[in-house]
């Protein structure tokens, strides 16, 4: 058989980093072959070694990385002999690289045009660069390229920004584009646009290596998939085959972790987490297809914990400016979970701030337990604040870095007057509820993994036994597998303590999995609301239909 | 929590006239606001200097005359100049009015107008401080760009900077004089005749300033080099130096600019000693002479003048921020 020459040909790749206890191997024995025109995906959770592998392909694994391989060929050249100068020749011209979130992956202080000009390298003269810039921007679907060239990344919408980032990566028409989590943390419609753009390029015969933690994203694009875990490839094969019949239990777990309509009422992670320092997914060898049911919720439909009545809020201090929140009303019964879905800028976080009593509405009311919460003075509100708790997206920045876990959780008990031995008992109790042992009491936020931090945030929120939890994108920054554990915990604890949950997310799958009711927000207004099953099964508003169509699904 | 506001701004039609008008509007109102608060600061400085004259123990005429013995003629001149026979409020308004017109009165010690005295000494001091500033910026940028994130060069540079920061500038001046003027005879020992006489004073004043700024700049560069965009820029095939100079330096310069603004204000007082060591004319020397000779009109003028310099510097720093970071230009808060 006369097969074409592979663009990437790697055998037994090992990457080590020096550490205080000797070198640690982050990638072990990886084989990777990518032919021109092919799309290959590396899938795994953070720490699986997928990103450092991608970086090693452009010689940017890091100053202290020790990269070894039996064979490491790019475009037929042995790159093990490469020096920095050779790598620079390769970057941009042979391999383009796309990172996640263009808001931070493009230089925020330079115009799009200047950055494209940098991305063209030093070979072309300026007028040629200008013409090429216009072409490139048009080729990624940017309509008015002249105007965009003179703008800064923060002035572009999320979708345009991500397109501009891709434009810089393909500026020199590289043979291979590596996309490292290109859609993570993006709104679902923006994600759709980016996936469509990549798909379009793939159809045109471009070679793509996509890195992701999310199998549903990968299923849209890749011909081949490699599942990585702890630095090793545990499974590889044709995407359709791996997705329909995974042979390794870990792949099964990754598939089960994706929240969908069919996962409602069931656990996403395989077994209850054991107390452990490290998050370790224990793969059950037997019966991988059996889902474990979540505990039943007790919903008291007659008792409304939260009533939001025709809320309005304008931006800034103006009285004539645009409305951030326009006539939003909903109710939340005791023990119930309500999801708010919408893109960034739709006003969902502003609603949350008004519910939390951090921002006062311009018009309308927030009632909590029948009391006019939004009309109270701060001094009247304060005694009731412990009953309403927040779980934020980024708990690293919402935790005081100097506090340890005991103080972080204990602080929330000040308001309910629990001190001394009782406090310690309560802290241990909620830590136990989120499957963290007493050894965590003295840890500081920086010493926790992303999933552990979010578990501490949940423990802190439940510690004062709140009636109402407000969770603002609590799992958006997490990998699918960690997200599964956190969502399971949240569902379990909500059922156990009977708290009501206001759950804000841009991820429709998560909302569908977790909540009972949903409201869909667009530009400050509620466009659709109701029972989550009904709304998602038969969306009436075109925007809801658009959102549902945009989400990637396994197929 | 995610901020709704900036995302919302993104949804406005970009580059539409209203957006541009709003940008200009916010920029100009910001500049006007800065100038307005600067005026208030200056007015406070003038008022304080007037009050200090009134509160100080002793006869105002004796205070203004300084070390000399007041003759009846001089006494009469002062009374006329300051309007001492009139009510306090009139004296104050008169004082304000005079200063508004750039008239800082007369020095009876030096027998000359304070304004022309200060203006004549301003140029040498400005020359010295700007030369020192250039030395500081060149040193800081070079040291920071070349050593940020590189283990051994970084340690060496940090050590050198620590030595420079902890060395008093007059001592550094004396060492420089000894080596380059007395021993090597490369630069003149004293005076302000030509460019070469500026080199050593500028070095002795600028190096320690540069060492402080360099530490902040290096930290900022190292933070910027860790940002995701740095990886993107590298993936385009740009060289490390391009990344540092074209992209990261701008990020790092934001905190460094603030610090430099304050330190340059401080250079004026630092210049006193350097001017003495190198026998240069300048505001520092004028100030020292005025304080020693109890020449109050000059001292008051110098006080008001240094307030003016701080106001100008901090306004410049604020505007430089808007220039450096486009994200600050469109935000209203």
PDB file of C-alpha atoms in Angstrom, chain A residues 55-291:
ATOM      1  CA  UNK A  55       2.628  22.865  22.893  1.00  0.00           C
ATOM      2  CA  UNK A  56       5.485  20.430  22.336  1.00  0.00           C
ATOM      3  CA  UNK A  57       4.401  20.250  18.692  1.00  0.00           C
ATOM      4  CA  UNK A  58       5.472  23.869  18.210  1.00  0.00           C
ATOM      5  CA  UNK A  59       8.449  23.682  20.549  1.00  0.00           C
ATOM      6  CA  UNK A  60       6.743  25.646  23.318  1.00  0.00           C
ATOM      7  CA  UNK A  61       6.354  23.008  26.003  1.00  0.00           C
ATOM      8  CA  UNK A  62       8.281  25.307  28.339  1.00  0.00           C
ATOM      9  CA  UNK A  63      11.844  26.260  29.168  1.00  0.00           C
ATOM     10  CA  UNK A  64      12.284  23.444  31.649  1.00  0.00           C
ATOM     11  CA  UNK A  65      10.399  20.746  29.759  1.00  0.00           C
ATOM     12  CA  UNK A  66      12.395  17.686  28.827  1.00  0.00           C
ATOM     13  CA  UNK A  67      10.914  16.379  25.567  1.00  0.00           C
ATOM     14  CA  UNK A  68      12.074  12.963  24.376  1.00  0.00           C
ATOM     15  CA  UNK A  69      10.823  10.629  21.671  1.00  0.00           C
ATOM     16  CA  UNK A  70      11.963   7.718  19.537  1.00  0.00           C
ATOM     17  CA  UNK A  71      10.667   9.482  16.451  1.00  0.00           C
ATOM     18  CA  UNK A  72       9.444  13.075  16.320  1.00  0.00           C
ATOM     19  CA  UNK A  73       8.929  14.231  12.742  1.00  0.00           C
ATOM     20  CA  UNK A  74       7.004  17.223  11.488  1.00  0.00           C
ATOM     21  CA  UNK A  75       6.598  17.545   7.748  1.00  0.00           C
ATOM     22  CA  UNK A  76       9.327  14.969   7.274  1.00  0.00           C
ATOM     23  CA  UNK A  77      11.893  16.838   9.381  1.00  0.00           C
ATOM     24  CA  UNK A  78      13.377  15.480  12.566  1.00  0.00           C
ATOM     25  CA  UNK A  79      12.479  18.185  15.092  1.00  0.00           C
ATOM     26  CA  UNK A  80      14.387  16.548  17.934  1.00  0.00           C
ATOM     27  CA  UNK A  81      17.416  18.315  16.501  1.00  0.00           C
ATOM     28  CA  UNK A  82      15.605  21.648  16.294  1.00  0.00           C
ATOM     29  CA  UNK A  83      16.919  24.768  17.974  1.00  0.00           C
ATOM     30  CA  UNK A  84      14.791  27.810  18.817  1.00  0.00           C
ATOM     31  CA  UNK A  85      15.574  29.369  15.422  1.00  0.00           C
ATOM     32  CA  UNK A  86      14.284  26.311  13.565  1.00  0.00           C
ATOM     33  CA  UNK A  87      11.119  26.186  15.665  1.00  0.00           C
ATOM     34  CA  UNK A  88      10.408  29.838  14.894  1.00  0.00           C
ATOM     35  CA  UNK A  89      10.640  29.056  11.190  1.00  0.00           C
ATOM     36  CA  UNK A  90       8.031  26.344  11.705  1.00  0.00           C
ATOM     37  CA  UNK A  91       5.602  28.276  13.935  1.00  0.00           C
ATOM     38  CA  UNK A  92       2.955  30.173  12.064  1.00  0.00           C
ATOM     39  CA  UNK A  93       4.141  29.033   8.645  1.00  0.00           C
ATOM     40  CA  UNK A  94       3.744  25.264   9.044  1.00  0.00           C
ATOM     41  CA  UNK A  95       1.671  25.031  12.227  1.00  0.00           C
ATOM     42  CA  UNK A  96      -0.908  27.568  13.445  1.00  0.00           C
ATOM     43  CA  UNK A  97      -2.050  27.563  17.037  1.00  0.00           C
ATOM     44  CA  UNK A  98      -5.440  28.641  18.423  1.00  0.00           C
ATOM     45  CA  UNK A  99      -5.972  28.989  22.167  1.00  0.00           C
ATOM     46  CA  UNK A 100      -9.239  29.382  24.054  1.00  0.00           C
ATOM     47  CA  UNK A 101     -10.903  32.745  24.686  1.00  0.00           C
ATOM     48  CA  UNK A 102      -9.537  35.447  22.387  1.00  0.00           C
ATOM     49  CA  UNK A 103     -10.181  38.084  25.051  1.00  0.00           C
ATOM     50  CA  UNK A 104      -6.986  36.939  26.765  1.00  0.00           C
ATOM     51  CA  UNK A 105      -5.343  35.018  23.927  1.00  0.00           C
ATOM     52  CA  UNK A 106      -4.965  38.107  21.765  1.00  0.00           C
ATOM     53  CA  UNK A 107      -2.916  41.022  23.074  1.00  0.00           C
ATOM     54  CA  UNK A 108      -5.618  43.305  24.550  1.00  0.00           C
ATOM     55  CA  UNK A 109      -3.492  46.433  24.001  1.00  0.00           C
ATOM     56  CA  UNK A 110      -2.940  46.071  20.256  1.00  0.00           C
ATOM     57  CA  UNK A 111      -5.306  46.515  17.327  1.00  0.00           C
ATOM     58  CA  UNK A 112      -6.470  43.501  15.337  1.00  0.00           C
ATOM     59  CA  UNK A 113      -4.613  44.837  12.296  1.00  0.00           C
ATOM     60  CA  UNK A 114      -1.329  45.205  14.175  1.00  0.00           C
ATOM     61  CA  UNK A 115      -1.628  41.684  15.517  1.00  0.00           C
ATOM     62  CA  UNK A 116      -2.409  40.234  12.110  1.00  0.00           C
ATOM     63  CA  UNK A 117       0.614  42.064  10.787  1.00  0.00           C
ATOM     64  CA  UNK A 118       2.716  40.447  13.540  1.00  0.00           C
ATOM     65  CA  UNK A 119       1.190  37.094  12.674  1.00  0.00           C
ATOM     66  CA  UNK A 120       2.285  37.412   9.035  1.00  0.00           C
ATOM     67  CA  UNK A 121       5.853  37.400  10.208  1.00  0.00           C
ATOM     68  CA  UNK A 122       8.614  39.647   8.969  1.00  0.00           C
ATOM     69  CA  UNK A 123       8.681  38.436   5.397  1.00  0.00           C
ATOM     70  CA  UNK A 124       6.028  40.603   3.786  1.00  0.00           C
ATOM     71  CA  UNK A 125       5.946  44.341   3.223  1.00  0.00           C
ATOM     72  CA  UNK A 126       3.199  46.460   4.736  1.00  0.00           C
ATOM     73  CA  UNK A 127       0.838  47.100   1.768  1.00  0.00           C
ATOM     74  CA  UNK A 128       0.842  43.387   0.961  1.00  0.00           C
ATOM     75  CA  UNK A 129       0.113  42.645   4.605  1.00  0.00           C
ATOM     76  CA  UNK A 130      -2.858  44.986   4.574  1.00  0.00           C
ATOM     77  CA  UNK A 131      -4.429  43.289   1.555  1.00  0.00           C
ATOM     78  CA  UNK A 132      -3.729  39.853   2.957  1.00  0.00           C
ATOM     79  CA  UNK A 133      -5.245  40.887   6.310  1.00  0.00           C
ATOM     80  CA  UNK A 134      -8.495  41.839   4.614  1.00  0.00           C
ATOM     81  CA  UNK A 135      -8.551  38.515   2.750  1.00  0.00           C
ATOM     82  CA  UNK A 136      -7.858  36.488   5.865  1.00  0.00           C
ATOM     83  CA  UNK A 137     -10.525  38.250   7.920  1.00  0.00           C
ATOM     84  CA  UNK A 138     -13.031  37.692   5.129  1.00  0.00           C
ATOM     85  CA  UNK A 139     -12.091  34.039   4.910  1.00  0.00           C
ATOM     86  CA  UNK A 140     -13.011  33.526   8.573  1.00  0.00           C
ATOM     87  CA  UNK A 141     -16.371  35.171   7.976  1.00  0.00           C
ATOM     88  CA  UNK A 142     -15.756  38.706   9.197  1.00  0.00           C
ATOM     89  CA  UNK A 143     -17.991  40.953   7.104  1.00  0.00           C
ATOM     90  CA  UNK A 144     -16.407  44.422   7.292  1.00  0.00           C
ATOM     91  CA  UNK A 145     -12.692  43.729   7.629  1.00  0.00           C
ATOM     92  CA  UNK A 146     -11.450  47.316   7.095  1.00  0.00           C
ATOM     93  CA  UNK A 147     -13.212  48.491  10.224  1.00  0.00           C
ATOM     94  CA  UNK A 148     -12.179  45.499  12.323  1.00  0.00           C
ATOM     95  CA  UNK A 149      -8.488  46.017  11.547  1.00  0.00           C
ATOM     96  CA  UNK A 150      -8.438  49.257  13.506  1.00  0.00           C
ATOM     97  CA  UNK A 151     -10.319  47.868  16.501  1.00  0.00           C
ATOM     98  CA  UNK A 152      -9.066  46.337  19.711  1.00  0.00           C
ATOM     99  CA  UNK A 153     -10.066  42.818  20.792  1.00  0.00           C
ATOM    100  CA  UNK A 154     -12.337  44.088  23.577  1.00  0.00           C
ATOM    101  CA  UNK A 155     -14.338  46.099  21.057  1.00  0.00           C
ATOM    102  CA  UNK A 156     -15.340  42.985  19.121  1.00  0.00           C
ATOM    103  CA  UNK A 157     -18.147  40.637  20.072  1.00  0.00           C
ATOM    104  CA  UNK A 158     -17.168  37.196  21.347  1.00  0.00           C
ATOM    105  CA  UNK A 159     -17.731  35.515  17.999  1.00  0.00           C
ATOM    106  CA  UNK A 160     -15.793  38.070  15.969  1.00  0.00           C
ATOM    107  CA  UNK A 161     -12.965  38.045  18.480  1.00  0.00           C
ATOM    108  CA  UNK A 162     -12.594  34.282  18.274  1.00  0.00           C
ATOM    109  CA  UNK A 163     -12.650  34.483  14.471  1.00  0.00           C
ATOM    110  CA  UNK A 164      -9.935  37.120  14.559  1.00  0.00           C
ATOM    111  CA  UNK A 165      -7.820  34.825  16.744  1.00  0.00           C
ATOM    112  CA  UNK A 166      -8.249  32.012  14.238  1.00  0.00           C
ATOM    113  CA  UNK A 167      -7.345  34.471  11.476  1.00  0.00           C
ATOM    114  CA  UNK A 168      -3.985  35.163  13.126  1.00  0.00           C
ATOM    115  CA  UNK A 169      -3.315  31.424  13.347  1.00  0.00           C
ATOM    116  CA  UNK A 170      -3.995  30.797   9.651  1.00  0.00           C
ATOM    117  CA  UNK A 171      -2.368  34.034   8.448  1.00  0.00           C
ATOM    118  CA  UNK A 172       0.630  32.257   6.935  1.00  0.00           C
ATOM    119  CA  UNK A 173      -1.515  29.414   5.615  1.00  0.00           C
ATOM    120  CA  UNK A 174      -0.029  26.694   7.797  1.00  0.00           C
ATOM    121  CA  UNK A 175      -0.418  23.039   6.867  1.00  0.00           C
ATOM    122  CA  UNK A 176      -1.736  22.165  10.325  1.00  0.00           C
ATOM    123  CA  UNK A 177      -3.872  24.132  12.790  1.00  0.00           C
ATOM    124  CA  UNK A 178      -3.779  23.092  16.437  1.00  0.00           C
ATOM    125  CA  UNK A 179      -6.828  24.282  18.375  1.00  0.00           C
ATOM    126  CA  UNK A 180      -6.426  23.990  22.152  1.00  0.00           C
ATOM    127  CA  UNK A 181      -9.914  24.145  23.736  1.00  0.00           C
ATOM    128  CA  UNK A 182     -11.030  26.610  21.044  1.00  0.00           C
ATOM    129  CA  UNK A 183     -14.614  26.842  22.317  1.00  0.00           C
ATOM    130  CA  UNK A 184     -14.256  26.412  26.078  1.00  0.00           C
ATOM    131  CA  UNK A 185     -15.889  29.176  28.133  1.00  0.00           C
ATOM    132  CA  UNK A 186     -17.676  30.580  25.083  1.00  0.00           C
ATOM    133  CA  UNK A 187     -21.408  31.144  24.742  1.00  0.00           C
ATOM    134  CA  UNK A 188     -23.175  28.349  22.952  1.00  0.00           C
ATOM    135  CA  UNK A 189     -23.950  30.384  19.820  1.00  0.00           C
ATOM    136  CA  UNK A 190     -20.345  31.614  19.615  1.00  0.00           C
ATOM    137  CA  UNK A 191     -19.189  28.050  20.126  1.00  0.00           C
ATOM    138  CA  UNK A 192     -21.396  27.024  17.223  1.00  0.00           C
ATOM    139  CA  UNK A 193     -19.847  29.691  14.977  1.00  0.00           C
ATOM    140  CA  UNK A 194     -16.312  28.617  15.847  1.00  0.00           C
ATOM    141  CA  UNK A 195     -17.093  24.931  15.336  1.00  0.00           C
ATOM    142  CA  UNK A 196     -18.717  25.717  11.986  1.00  0.00           C
ATOM    143  CA  UNK A 197     -15.680  27.687  10.906  1.00  0.00           C
ATOM    144  CA  UNK A 198     -13.327  24.864  11.861  1.00  0.00           C
ATOM    145  CA  UNK A 199     -15.605  22.332  10.164  1.00  0.00           C
ATOM    146  CA  UNK A 200     -15.629  24.431   7.010  1.00  0.00           C
ATOM    147  CA  UNK A 201     -11.826  24.512   6.983  1.00  0.00           C
ATOM    148  CA  UNK A 202     -11.715  20.795   7.584  1.00  0.00           C
ATOM    149  CA  UNK A 203     -14.018  20.147   4.617  1.00  0.00           C
ATOM    150  CA  UNK A 204     -11.713  22.306   2.494  1.00  0.00           C
ATOM    151  CA  UNK A 205      -8.993  19.766   3.195  1.00  0.00           C
ATOM    152  CA  UNK A 206      -7.082  21.512   6.003  1.00  0.00           C
ATOM    153  CA  UNK A 207      -5.435  19.473   8.706  1.00  0.00           C
ATOM    154  CA  UNK A 208      -6.652  19.966  12.249  1.00  0.00           C
ATOM    155  CA  UNK A 209      -5.547  18.812  15.670  1.00  0.00           C
ATOM    156  CA  UNK A 210      -8.170  19.678  18.253  1.00  0.00           C
ATOM    157  CA  UNK A 211      -7.615  19.484  21.998  1.00  0.00           C
ATOM    158  CA  UNK A 212     -10.636  19.366  24.284  1.00  0.00           C
ATOM    159  CA  UNK A 213     -12.074  17.978  27.491  1.00  0.00           C
ATOM    160  CA  UNK A 214     -15.488  17.772  25.875  1.00  0.00           C
ATOM    161  CA  UNK A 215     -16.321  14.752  23.732  1.00  0.00           C
ATOM    162  CA  UNK A 216     -19.409  16.420  22.320  1.00  0.00           C
ATOM    163  CA  UNK A 217     -17.272  19.195  20.803  1.00  0.00           C
ATOM    164  CA  UNK A 218     -14.819  16.681  19.426  1.00  0.00           C
ATOM    165  CA  UNK A 219     -17.535  14.502  17.902  1.00  0.00           C
ATOM    166  CA  UNK A 220     -18.421  17.363  15.554  1.00  0.00           C
ATOM    167  CA  UNK A 221     -14.972  17.669  14.057  1.00  0.00           C
ATOM    168  CA  UNK A 222     -12.583  14.800  14.417  1.00  0.00           C
ATOM    169  CA  UNK A 223     -12.035  11.702  12.251  1.00  0.00           C
ATOM    170  CA  UNK A 224      -9.700  10.191  14.833  1.00  0.00           C
ATOM    171  CA  UNK A 225      -9.772  10.572  18.575  1.00  0.00           C
ATOM    172  CA  UNK A 226      -7.164   9.843  21.231  1.00  0.00           C
ATOM    173  CA  UNK A 227      -8.387   9.703  24.820  1.00  0.00           C
ATOM    174  CA  UNK A 228      -5.667  10.716  27.271  1.00  0.00           C
ATOM    175  CA  UNK A 229      -5.509  10.223  31.006  1.00  0.00           C
ATOM    176  CA  UNK A 230      -2.611  10.911  33.370  1.00  0.00           C
ATOM    177  CA  UNK A 231      -0.212  11.413  30.467  1.00  0.00           C
ATOM    178  CA  UNK A 232      -1.107   8.224  28.611  1.00  0.00           C
ATOM    179  CA  UNK A 233      -3.354   7.409  25.706  1.00  0.00           C
ATOM    180  CA  UNK A 234      -5.946   4.985  27.040  1.00  0.00           C
ATOM    181  CA  UNK A 235      -7.958   4.610  23.883  1.00  0.00           C
ATOM    182  CA  UNK A 236      -7.752   5.660  20.276  1.00  0.00           C
ATOM    183  CA  UNK A 237      -9.627   5.033  17.098  1.00  0.00           C
ATOM    184  CA  UNK A 238     -12.173   6.392  14.662  1.00  0.00           C
ATOM    185  CA  UNK A 239     -14.370   8.968  16.377  1.00  0.00           C
ATOM    186  CA  UNK A 240     -17.666   7.275  15.558  1.00  0.00           C
ATOM    187  CA  UNK A 241     -16.424   3.930  16.865  1.00  0.00           C
ATOM    188  CA  UNK A 242     -14.972   5.332  20.070  1.00  0.00           C
ATOM    189  CA  UNK A 243     -18.137   7.279  20.829  1.00  0.00           C
ATOM    190  CA  UNK A 244     -20.568   4.485  20.077  1.00  0.00           C
ATOM    191  CA  UNK A 245     -18.612   1.670  21.651  1.00  0.00           C
ATOM    192  CA  UNK A 246     -15.901   2.862  24.006  1.00  0.00           C
ATOM    193  CA  UNK A 247     -13.617   0.046  25.040  1.00  0.00           C
ATOM    194  CA  UNK A 248     -11.973   1.750  28.016  1.00  0.00           C
ATOM    195  CA  UNK A 249     -14.035   2.502  31.148  1.00  0.00           C
ATOM    196  CA  UNK A 250     -12.544   6.011  31.340  1.00  0.00           C
ATOM    197  CA  UNK A 251     -13.925   6.888  27.890  1.00  0.00           C
ATOM    198  CA  UNK A 252     -17.292   5.578  29.085  1.00  0.00           C
ATOM    199  CA  UNK A 253     -17.041   7.907  32.103  1.00  0.00           C
ATOM    200  CA  UNK A 254     -16.254  10.906  29.937  1.00  0.00           C
ATOM    201  CA  UNK A 255     -19.308  10.138  27.813  1.00  0.00           C
ATOM    202  CA  UNK A 256     -21.543   9.653  30.844  1.00  0.00           C
ATOM    203  CA  UNK A 257     -20.300  12.920  32.353  1.00  0.00           C
ATOM    204  CA  UNK A 258     -21.932  15.003  29.622  1.00  0.00           C
ATOM    205  CA  UNK A 259     -25.164  16.408  31.080  1.00  0.00           C
ATOM    206  CA  UNK A 260     -28.104  15.894  28.742  1.00  0.00           C
ATOM    207  CA  UNK A 261     -31.829  15.423  28.790  1.00  0.00           C
ATOM    208  CA  UNK A 262     -31.443  11.686  29.324  1.00  0.00           C
ATOM    209  CA  UNK A 263     -29.203  12.136  32.359  1.00  0.00           C
ATOM    210  CA  UNK A 264     -31.919  13.957  34.319  1.00  0.00           C
ATOM    211  CA  UNK A 265     -32.398  12.444  37.746  1.00  0.00           C
ATOM    212  CA  UNK A 266     -29.260  10.351  37.481  1.00  0.00           C
ATOM    213  CA  UNK A 267     -25.674  10.781  38.570  1.00  0.00           C
ATOM    214  CA  UNK A 268     -23.144  11.953  35.988  1.00  0.00           C
ATOM    215  CA  UNK A 269     -20.096  10.626  37.820  1.00  0.00           C
ATOM    216  CA  UNK A 270     -19.794   6.874  38.340  1.00  0.00           C
ATOM    217  CA  UNK A 271     -19.748   6.384  42.118  1.00  0.00           C
ATOM    218  CA  UNK A 272     -19.929   8.577  45.143  1.00  0.00           C
ATOM    219  CA  UNK A 273     -16.557  10.230  45.566  1.00  0.00           C
ATOM    220  CA  UNK A 274     -14.321   8.762  48.182  1.00  0.00           C
ATOM    221  CA  UNK A 275     -12.591  11.072  50.596  1.00  0.00           C
ATOM    222  CA  UNK A 276      -9.355  11.768  48.890  1.00  0.00           C
ATOM    223  CA  UNK A 277      -6.661  14.349  48.475  1.00  0.00           C
ATOM    224  CA  UNK A 278      -6.589  13.873  44.756  1.00  0.00           C
ATOM    225  CA  UNK A 279      -9.653  13.664  42.656  1.00  0.00           C
ATOM    226  CA  UNK A 280      -9.538  10.149  41.363  1.00  0.00           C
ATOM    227  CA  UNK A 281     -12.221   8.770  39.196  1.00  0.00           C
ATOM    228  CA  UNK A 282     -12.783   5.201  40.157  1.00  0.00           C
ATOM    229  CA  UNK A 283     -13.775   3.323  37.084  1.00  0.00           C
ATOM    230  CA  UNK A 284     -16.180   0.508  37.786  1.00  0.00           C
ATOM    231  CA  UNK A 285     -15.171  -2.415  35.650  1.00  0.00           C
ATOM    232  CA  UNK A 286     -18.587  -3.982  35.623  1.00  0.00           C
ATOM    233  CA  UNK A 287     -21.941  -2.656  34.449  1.00  0.00           C
ATOM    234  CA  UNK A 288     -20.672   0.586  32.898  1.00  0.00           C
ATOM    235  CA  UNK A 289     -24.017   1.443  31.372  1.00  0.00           C
ATOM    236  CA  UNK A 290     -26.086   1.451  34.532  1.00  0.00           C
ATOM    237  CA  UNK A 291     -26.851   4.932  35.768  1.00  0.00           C
TER     238      UNK A 291
END
